[in-house]
Amino acid sequence: MSIFSYDFMIRAFIAGAIISIIAPLVGNYLVLRRLSQMGDTLSHVALAGIAGGMLLGTNPTISSVIFVLLSSFGIEKLRKSYFRYSEISIAVVMSGGIALAVLLLSLAGSRATNVVSYLWGSIISVTTADIKIIIVLGIVVVITIVLIYKELLYIAFDEEAAGVSGIPISTINMVFTILVSITIAVSMKIVGALLVSALMVIPPAASLKIAKSFKQTLFYSILFSFISVFVGIIVSYYLNLSPGGTIVAIALLILGFTNILKPRL
């Protein structure tokens, strides 16, 4: 029987298609700005949002979006306070996110029974409501990046020069951090909170090895992300594996292949 005859698989592929676009789209700017660890930090905060949703009996995806957005504001605030040591903001928020997640999960008790599906991803747990949220937020991310594409690119390569030229750096940074937050929150159901940052970093890292321009980097990273997500979902279905782990493993294989191929180009 075809896997497309199951409604949960169709939902998984729809969610995967959107995630495979927005994750590397946002991730490219993280890599260029040397902020790869921000994705990992906010993914840990997303765990606190999931735990909070389970504790309050609300949709964990929505609660994780709220938690991660609030944390993104905290990161920007700390980055300004410790301008010369901006990495402190990432360490502080990550530690706080993990601590809060542990506390909320303890309080949730028996209500946190399906937390594992959010940690490692689960194609079965994607609901129709999740799809609607992912579609809406995914469109918001893509449209926003298209609108501020030039500003993001300028800041990524030279933030000081961008500020001198009149670009509102603080506003653009805040908007970008919000986009990262949304991407992480909507990707958890498929990839898992602990692995979503890998999907944001590995495809762009692979594309950097073979691309000759930034637009090519965007194209290849989305292509590699598509391959990783779709092949990962199919393999995880037939072999009964964790979708998040399988997706990231395939992304790593692609990264390895590009590193082998590079000397021959």
Short mmCIF file of N, CA, C and O in Angstrom, two decimals, residues 51-151:
data_model
loop_
_atom_site.label_atom_id
_atom_site.label_comp_id
_atom_site.label_asym_id
_atom_site.label_seq_id
_atom_site.Cartn_x
_atom_site.Cartn_y
_atom_site.Cartn_z
N ALA A 51 6.57 22.17 27.12
CA ALA A 51 6.21 21.78 28.48
C ALA A 51 5.12 22.70 29.04
O ALA A 51 4.19 22.25 29.71
N GLY A 52 5.25 24.01 28.75
CA GLY A 52 4.24 24.95 29.21
C GLY A 52 2.89 24.68 28.60
O GLY A 52 1.86 24.77 29.27
N GLY A 53 2.87 24.33 27.32
CA GLY A 53 1.61 24.00 26.65
C GLY A 53 0.96 22.77 27.23
O GLY A 53 -0.27 22.71 27.42
N MET A 54 1.78 21.76 27.53
CA MET A 54 1.25 20.54 28.13
C MET A 54 0.72 20.80 29.54
O MET A 54 -0.29 20.23 29.95
N LEU A 55 1.41 21.65 30.27
CA LEU A 55 0.99 21.98 31.63
C LEU A 55 -0.33 22.74 31.64
O LEU A 55 -1.21 22.48 32.48
N LEU A 56 -0.50 23.65 30.69
CA LEU A 56 -1.70 24.48 30.64
C LEU A 56 -2.82 23.87 29.79
O LEU A 56 -3.93 24.39 29.77
N GLY A 57 -2.50 22.78 29.09
CA GLY A 57 -3.51 22.13 28.27
C GLY A 57 -3.78 22.85 26.96
O GLY A 57 -4.86 22.73 26.38
N THR A 58 -2.81 23.62 26.47
CA THR A 58 -2.96 24.33 25.19
C THR A 58 -2.13 23.64 24.11
O THR A 58 -1.37 22.71 24.38
N ASN A 59 -2.26 24.12 22.87
CA ASN A 59 -1.51 23.55 21.75
C ASN A 59 -0.02 23.81 21.97
O ASN A 59 0.41 24.98 22.02
N PRO A 60 0.80 22.76 22.10
CA PRO A 60 2.23 22.95 22.36
C PRO A 60 2.96 23.73 21.28
O PRO A 60 3.93 24.43 21.57
N THR A 61 2.48 23.63 20.03
CA THR A 61 3.13 24.37 18.94
C THR A 61 2.96 25.87 19.15
O THR A 61 3.90 26.65 19.01
N ILE A 62 1.75 26.28 19.52
CA ILE A 62 1.47 27.69 19.76
C ILE A 62 2.24 28.20 20.97
O ILE A 62 2.84 29.28 20.94
N SER A 63 2.23 27.42 22.04
CA SER A 63 2.93 27.84 23.26
C SER A 63 4.44 27.92 23.01
O SER A 63 5.11 28.81 23.56
N SER A 64 4.98 27.02 22.19
CA SER A 64 6.42 27.07 21.91
C SER A 64 6.75 28.31 21.08
O SER A 64 7.82 28.92 21.28
N VAL A 65 5.86 28.70 20.16
CA VAL A 65 6.07 29.93 19.38
C VAL A 65 6.15 31.13 20.32
O VAL A 65 7.04 31.98 20.20
N ILE A 66 5.24 31.19 21.29
CA ILE A 66 5.21 32.30 22.25
C ILE A 66 6.49 32.33 23.09
O ILE A 66 7.13 33.37 23.25
N PHE A 67 6.87 31.16 23.62
CA PHE A 67 8.07 31.08 24.46
C PHE A 67 9.32 31.49 23.69
O PHE A 67 10.16 32.24 24.19
N VAL A 68 9.44 30.99 22.46
CA VAL A 68 10.64 31.26 21.67
C VAL A 68 10.70 32.73 21.25
O VAL A 68 11.78 33.34 21.22
N LEU A 69 9.54 33.31 20.93
CA LEU A 69 9.50 34.72 20.58
C LEU A 69 9.96 35.59 21.75
O LEU A 69 10.74 36.53 21.58
N LEU A 70 9.45 35.29 22.94
CA LEU A 70 9.85 36.04 24.13
C LEU A 70 11.35 35.89 24.38
O LEU A 70 12.04 36.86 24.74
N SER A 71 11.85 34.69 24.16
CA SER A 71 13.29 34.45 24.36
C SER A 71 14.12 35.20 23.32
O SER A 71 15.24 35.65 23.62
N SER A 72 13.59 35.31 22.10
CA SER A 72 14.32 36.04 21.06
C SER A 72 14.48 37.51 21.45
O SER A 72 15.52 38.13 21.19
N PHE A 73 13.44 38.07 22.09
CA PHE A 73 13.56 39.44 22.58
C PHE A 73 14.64 39.53 23.66
O PHE A 73 15.40 40.50 23.72
N GLY A 74 14.69 38.49 24.50
CA GLY A 74 15.70 38.45 25.55
C GLY A 74 17.10 38.38 24.99
O GLY A 74 18.03 39.03 25.50
N ILE A 75 17.28 37.61 23.92
CA ILE A 75 18.60 37.50 23.28
C ILE A 75 19.05 38.85 22.74
O ILE A 75 20.20 39.26 22.93
N GLU A 76 18.15 39.54 22.05
CA GLU A 76 18.49 40.84 21.49
C GLU A 76 18.82 41.85 22.59
O GLU A 76 19.74 42.66 22.46
N LYS A 77 18.08 41.78 23.69
CA LYS A 77 18.33 42.68 24.82
C LYS A 77 19.71 42.42 25.41
O LYS A 77 20.48 43.36 25.69
N LEU A 78 20.05 41.15 25.59
CA LEU A 78 21.35 40.80 26.15
C LEU A 78 22.48 41.12 25.19
O LEU A 78 23.58 41.50 25.60
N ARG A 79 22.24 40.95 23.89
CA ARG A 79 23.26 41.27 22.89
C ARG A 79 23.64 42.74 22.94
O ARG A 79 24.79 43.12 22.76
N LYS A 80 22.63 43.59 23.19
CA LYS A 80 22.90 45.02 23.29
C LYS A 80 23.63 45.35 24.59
O LYS A 80 24.49 46.22 24.64
N SER A 81 23.26 44.63 25.66
CA SER A 81 23.88 44.88 26.96
C SER A 81 25.33 44.42 26.99
O SER A 81 26.18 45.03 27.64
N TYR A 82 25.61 43.31 26.29
CA TYR A 82 26.97 42.76 26.23
C TYR A 82 27.46 42.79 24.78
O TYR A 82 27.73 41.75 24.18
N PHE A 83 27.54 43.99 24.22
CA PHE A 83 27.84 44.14 22.80
C PHE A 83 29.15 43.47 22.41
O PHE A 83 29.25 42.81 21.38
N ARG A 84 30.17 43.64 23.23
CA ARG A 84 31.48 43.07 22.91
C ARG A 84 31.56 41.58 23.22
O ARG A 84 32.50 40.90 22.81
N TYR A 85 30.60 41.08 23.96
CA TYR A 85 30.58 39.66 24.33
C TYR A 85 29.18 39.10 24.06
O TYR A 85 28.53 38.55 24.94
N SER A 86 28.73 39.26 22.82
CA SER A 86 27.34 38.92 22.48
C SER A 86 27.03 37.43 22.63
O SER A 86 25.87 37.06 22.77
N GLU A 87 28.08 36.58 22.63
CA GLU A 87 27.82 35.14 22.79
C GLU A 87 27.28 34.81 24.17
O GLU A 87 26.70 33.72 24.38
N ILE A 88 27.44 35.74 25.12
CA ILE A 88 26.89 35.52 26.45
C ILE A 88 25.39 35.37 26.41
O ILE A 88 24.81 34.56 27.12
N SER A 89 24.74 36.13 25.54
CA SER A 89 23.28 36.08 25.43
C SER A 89 22.81 34.68 25.05
O SER A 89 21.80 34.19 25.57
N ILE A 90 23.55 34.03 24.15
CA ILE A 90 23.17 32.69 23.71
C ILE A 90 23.32 31.68 24.84
O ILE A 90 22.44 30.85 25.08
N ALA A 91 24.43 31.77 25.57
CA ALA A 91 24.67 30.84 26.68
C ALA A 91 23.63 31.01 27.79
O ALA A 91 23.11 30.02 28.33
N VAL A 92 23.31 32.26 28.12
CA VAL A 92 22.36 32.52 29.20
C VAL A 92 20.97 32.02 28.83
O VAL A 92 20.29 31.35 29.64
N VAL A 93 20.50 32.33 27.62
CA VAL A 93 19.15 31.92 27.20
C VAL A 93 19.05 30.41 27.07
O VAL A 93 18.03 29.81 27.44
N MET A 94 20.11 29.76 26.58
CA MET A 94 20.08 28.30 26.47
C MET A 94 19.96 27.65 27.85
O MET A 94 19.13 26.76 28.06
N SER A 95 20.76 28.11 28.79
CA SER A 95 20.72 27.56 30.15
C SER A 95 19.35 27.78 30.78
O SER A 95 18.77 26.88 31.40
N GLY A 96 18.84 29.01 30.61
CA GLY A 96 17.53 29.31 31.17
C GLY A 96 16.43 28.49 30.54
O GLY A 96 15.49 28.04 31.22
N GLY A 97 16.52 28.27 29.23
CA GLY A 97 15.51 27.48 28.53
C GLY A 97 15.48 26.03 29.00
O GLY A 97 14.41 25.46 29.23
N ILE A 98 16.66 25.44 29.16
CA ILE A 98 16.74 24.05 29.63
C ILE A 98 16.19 23.94 31.05
O ILE A 98 15.40 23.04 31.37
N ALA A 99 16.59 24.88 31.91
CA ALA A 99 16.13 24.85 33.31
C ALA A 99 14.61 24.99 33.39
O ALA A 99 13.94 24.26 34.12
N LEU A 100 14.06 25.92 32.61
CA LEU A 100 12.62 26.13 32.63
C LEU A 100 11.87 24.92 32.07
O LEU A 100 10.81 24.54 32.59
N ALA A 101 12.43 24.29 31.03
CA ALA A 101 11.80 23.11 30.45
C ALA A 101 11.73 21.97 31.47
O ALA A 101 10.70 21.30 31.60
N VAL A 102 12.83 21.76 32.20
CA VAL A 102 12.86 20.70 33.22
C VAL A 102 11.82 20.97 34.31
O VAL A 102 11.08 20.06 34.73
N LEU A 103 11.73 22.22 34.76
CA LEU A 103 10.78 22.58 35.81
C LEU A 103 9.34 22.39 35.34
O LEU A 103 8.50 21.81 36.06
N LEU A 104 9.03 22.85 34.16
CA LEU A 104 7.66 22.75 33.64
C LEU A 104 7.26 21.30 33.36
O LEU A 104 6.12 20.91 33.58
N LEU A 105 8.22 20.51 32.86
CA LEU A 105 7.93 19.09 32.63
C LEU A 105 7.66 18.37 33.94
O LEU A 105 6.81 17.48 34.01
N SER A 106 8.39 18.76 34.98
CA SER A 106 8.16 18.17 36.30
C SER A 106 6.77 18.51 36.81
O SER A 106 6.07 17.66 37.37
N LEU A 107 6.35 19.76 36.59
CA LEU A 107 5.02 20.19 37.03
C LEU A 107 3.92 19.54 36.19
O LEU A 107 2.83 19.24 36.70
N ALA A 108 4.20 19.32 34.89
CA ALA A 108 3.20 18.72 34.01
C ALA A 108 2.93 17.26 34.37
O ALA A 108 1.81 16.78 34.23
N GLY A 109 3.95 16.57 34.85
CA GLY A 109 3.78 15.18 35.28
C GLY A 109 3.25 14.28 34.19
O GLY A 109 3.82 14.18 33.10
N SER A 110 2.11 13.63 34.44
CA SER A 110 1.53 12.67 33.50
C SER A 110 1.04 13.33 32.22
O SER A 110 0.82 12.65 31.21
N ARG A 111 0.84 14.64 32.24
CA ARG A 111 0.36 15.34 31.04
C ARG A 111 1.46 15.49 29.99
O ARG A 111 1.20 15.91 28.86
N ALA A 112 2.70 15.18 30.36
CA ALA A 112 3.83 15.30 29.43
C ALA A 112 4.20 13.94 28.84
O ALA A 112 5.36 13.65 28.61
N THR A 113 3.19 13.12 28.57
CA THR A 113 3.46 11.76 28.11
C THR A 113 4.02 11.70 26.68
O THR A 113 4.79 10.81 26.36
N ASN A 114 3.63 12.64 25.82
CA ASN A 114 4.09 12.59 24.43
C ASN A 114 5.21 13.58 24.13
O ASN A 114 5.39 14.00 22.99
N VAL A 115 5.95 13.95 25.16
CA VAL A 115 7.03 14.93 24.97
C VAL A 115 8.13 14.39 24.07
O VAL A 115 8.80 15.16 23.37
N VAL A 116 8.31 13.07 24.02
CA VAL A 116 9.37 12.47 23.19
C VAL A 116 9.16 12.79 21.71
O VAL A 116 10.12 13.00 20.97
N SER A 117 7.89 12.85 21.28
CA SER A 117 7.60 13.15 19.87
C SER A 117 8.07 14.55 19.50
O SER A 117 8.41 14.81 18.34
N TYR A 118 8.11 15.45 20.47
CA TYR A 118 8.59 16.81 20.21
C TYR A 118 10.11 16.88 20.29
O TYR A 118 10.73 17.77 19.71
N LEU A 119 10.71 15.98 21.03
CA LEU A 119 12.16 15.97 21.17
C LEU A 119 12.85 15.48 19.90
O LEU A 119 13.84 16.05 19.43
N TRP A 120 12.33 14.38 19.32
CA TRP A 120 12.98 13.75 18.19
C TRP A 120 12.17 13.81 16.90
O TRP A 120 12.64 13.38 15.86
N GLY A 121 10.95 14.33 16.96
CA GLY A 121 10.10 14.41 15.79
C GLY A 121 9.22 13.17 15.66
O GLY A 121 9.61 12.07 16.05
N SER A 122 8.02 13.35 15.12
CA SER A 122 7.09 12.23 14.92
C SER A 122 6.14 12.57 13.80
O SER A 122 5.36 13.53 13.89
N ILE A 123 6.17 11.80 12.72
CA ILE A 123 5.29 12.06 11.59
C ILE A 123 3.85 11.72 11.91
O ILE A 123 2.92 12.24 11.29
N ILE A 124 3.64 10.85 12.89
CA ILE A 124 2.28 10.44 13.25
C ILE A 124 1.57 11.55 14.03
O ILE A 124 0.35 11.70 13.94
N SER A 125 2.32 12.33 14.79
CA SER A 125 1.72 13.31 15.69
C SER A 125 1.32 14.62 15.01
O SER A 125 0.74 15.49 15.65
N VAL A 126 1.63 14.79 13.72
CA VAL A 126 1.28 16.02 13.02
C VAL A 126 -0.22 16.04 12.75
O VAL A 126 -0.75 15.19 12.05
N THR A 127 -0.91 17.04 13.30
CA THR A 127 -2.36 17.13 13.16
C THR A 127 -2.74 18.16 12.08
O THR A 127 -1.89 18.91 11.59
N THR A 128 -4.03 18.18 11.75
CA THR A 128 -4.53 19.16 10.78
C THR A 128 -4.33 20.58 11.30
O THR A 128 -3.99 21.50 10.54
N ALA A 129 -4.54 20.76 12.61
CA ALA A 129 -4.32 22.08 13.22
C ALA A 129 -2.86 22.50 13.09
O ALA A 129 -2.56 23.68 12.83
N ASP A 130 -1.95 21.55 13.29
CA ASP A 130 -0.52 21.84 13.13
C ASP A 130 -0.20 22.28 11.71
O ASP A 130 0.59 23.21 11.49
N ILE A 131 -0.81 21.61 10.73
CA ILE A 131 -0.58 21.95 9.32
C ILE A 131 -1.00 23.38 9.04
O ILE A 131 -0.29 24.14 8.36
N LYS A 132 -2.16 23.76 9.56
CA LYS A 132 -2.64 25.13 9.34
C LYS A 132 -1.68 26.15 9.93
O LYS A 132 -1.38 27.18 9.30
N ILE A 133 -1.20 25.87 11.14
CA ILE A 133 -0.25 26.78 11.79
C ILE A 133 1.06 26.85 11.00
O ILE A 133 1.60 27.93 10.78
N ILE A 134 1.55 25.69 10.56
CA ILE A 134 2.82 25.64 9.83
C ILE A 134 2.71 26.38 8.50
O ILE A 134 3.62 27.11 8.10
N ILE A 135 1.59 26.22 7.80
CA ILE A 135 1.39 26.89 6.51
C ILE A 135 1.38 28.41 6.69
O ILE A 135 2.07 29.15 5.98
N VAL A 136 0.59 28.89 7.65
CA VAL A 136 0.46 30.33 7.87
C VAL A 136 1.81 30.94 8.27
O VAL A 136 2.26 31.93 7.69
N LEU A 137 2.46 30.32 9.26
CA LEU A 137 3.73 30.87 9.74
C LEU A 137 4.84 30.70 8.70
O LEU A 137 5.73 31.56 8.59
N GLY A 138 4.79 29.62 7.93
CA GLY A 138 5.77 29.42 6.87
C GLY A 138 5.68 30.50 5.81
O GLY A 138 6.70 31.03 5.34
N ILE A 139 4.46 30.87 5.43
CA ILE A 139 4.25 31.94 4.45
C ILE A 139 4.76 33.27 5.00
O ILE A 139 5.38 34.05 4.28
N VAL A 140 4.51 33.51 6.29
CA VAL A 140 4.99 34.74 6.94
C VAL A 140 6.51 34.82 6.86
O VAL A 140 7.07 35.89 6.54
N VAL A 141 7.19 33.70 7.15
CA VAL A 141 8.66 33.68 7.12
C VAL A 141 9.18 33.98 5.71
O VAL A 141 10.08 34.81 5.53
N VAL A 142 8.64 33.30 4.71
CA VAL A 142 9.12 33.47 3.33
C VAL A 142 8.90 34.90 2.84
O VAL A 142 9.81 35.54 2.28
N ILE A 143 7.69 35.43 3.05
CA ILE A 143 7.38 36.79 2.59
C ILE A 143 8.27 37.82 3.28
O ILE A 143 8.79 38.75 2.64
N THR A 144 8.49 37.65 4.58
CA THR A 144 9.31 38.60 5.32
C THR A 144 10.75 38.59 4.82
O THR A 144 11.37 39.65 4.65
N ILE A 145 11.30 37.41 4.57
CA ILE A 145 12.67 37.32 4.08
C ILE A 145 12.80 37.94 2.69
O ILE A 145 13.79 38.61 2.38
N VAL A 146 11.80 37.75 1.85
CA VAL A 146 11.81 38.36 0.52
C VAL A 146 11.82 39.88 0.64
O VAL A 146 12.54 40.58 -0.09
N LEU A 147 11.04 40.41 1.56
CA LEU A 147 10.92 41.86 1.73
C LEU A 147 12.20 42.51 2.27
O LEU A 147 12.52 43.64 1.91
N ILE A 148 12.91 41.80 3.14
CA ILE A 148 14.11 42.38 3.75
C ILE A 148 15.38 41.64 3.29
O ILE A 148 16.39 41.65 3.97
N TYR A 149 15.31 41.05 2.12
CA TYR A 149 16.42 40.24 1.59
C TYR A 149 17.72 41.04 1.52
O TYR A 149 18.77 40.59 2.00
N LYS A 150 17.66 42.23 0.93
CA LYS A 150 18.88 43.03 0.74
C LYS A 150 19.45 43.48 2.08
O LYS A 150 20.67 43.47 2.28
N GLU A 151 18.58 43.89 2.98
CA GLU A 151 19.04 44.35 4.29
C GLU A 151 19.72 43.22 5.06
O GLU A 151 20.77 43.41 5.68
#
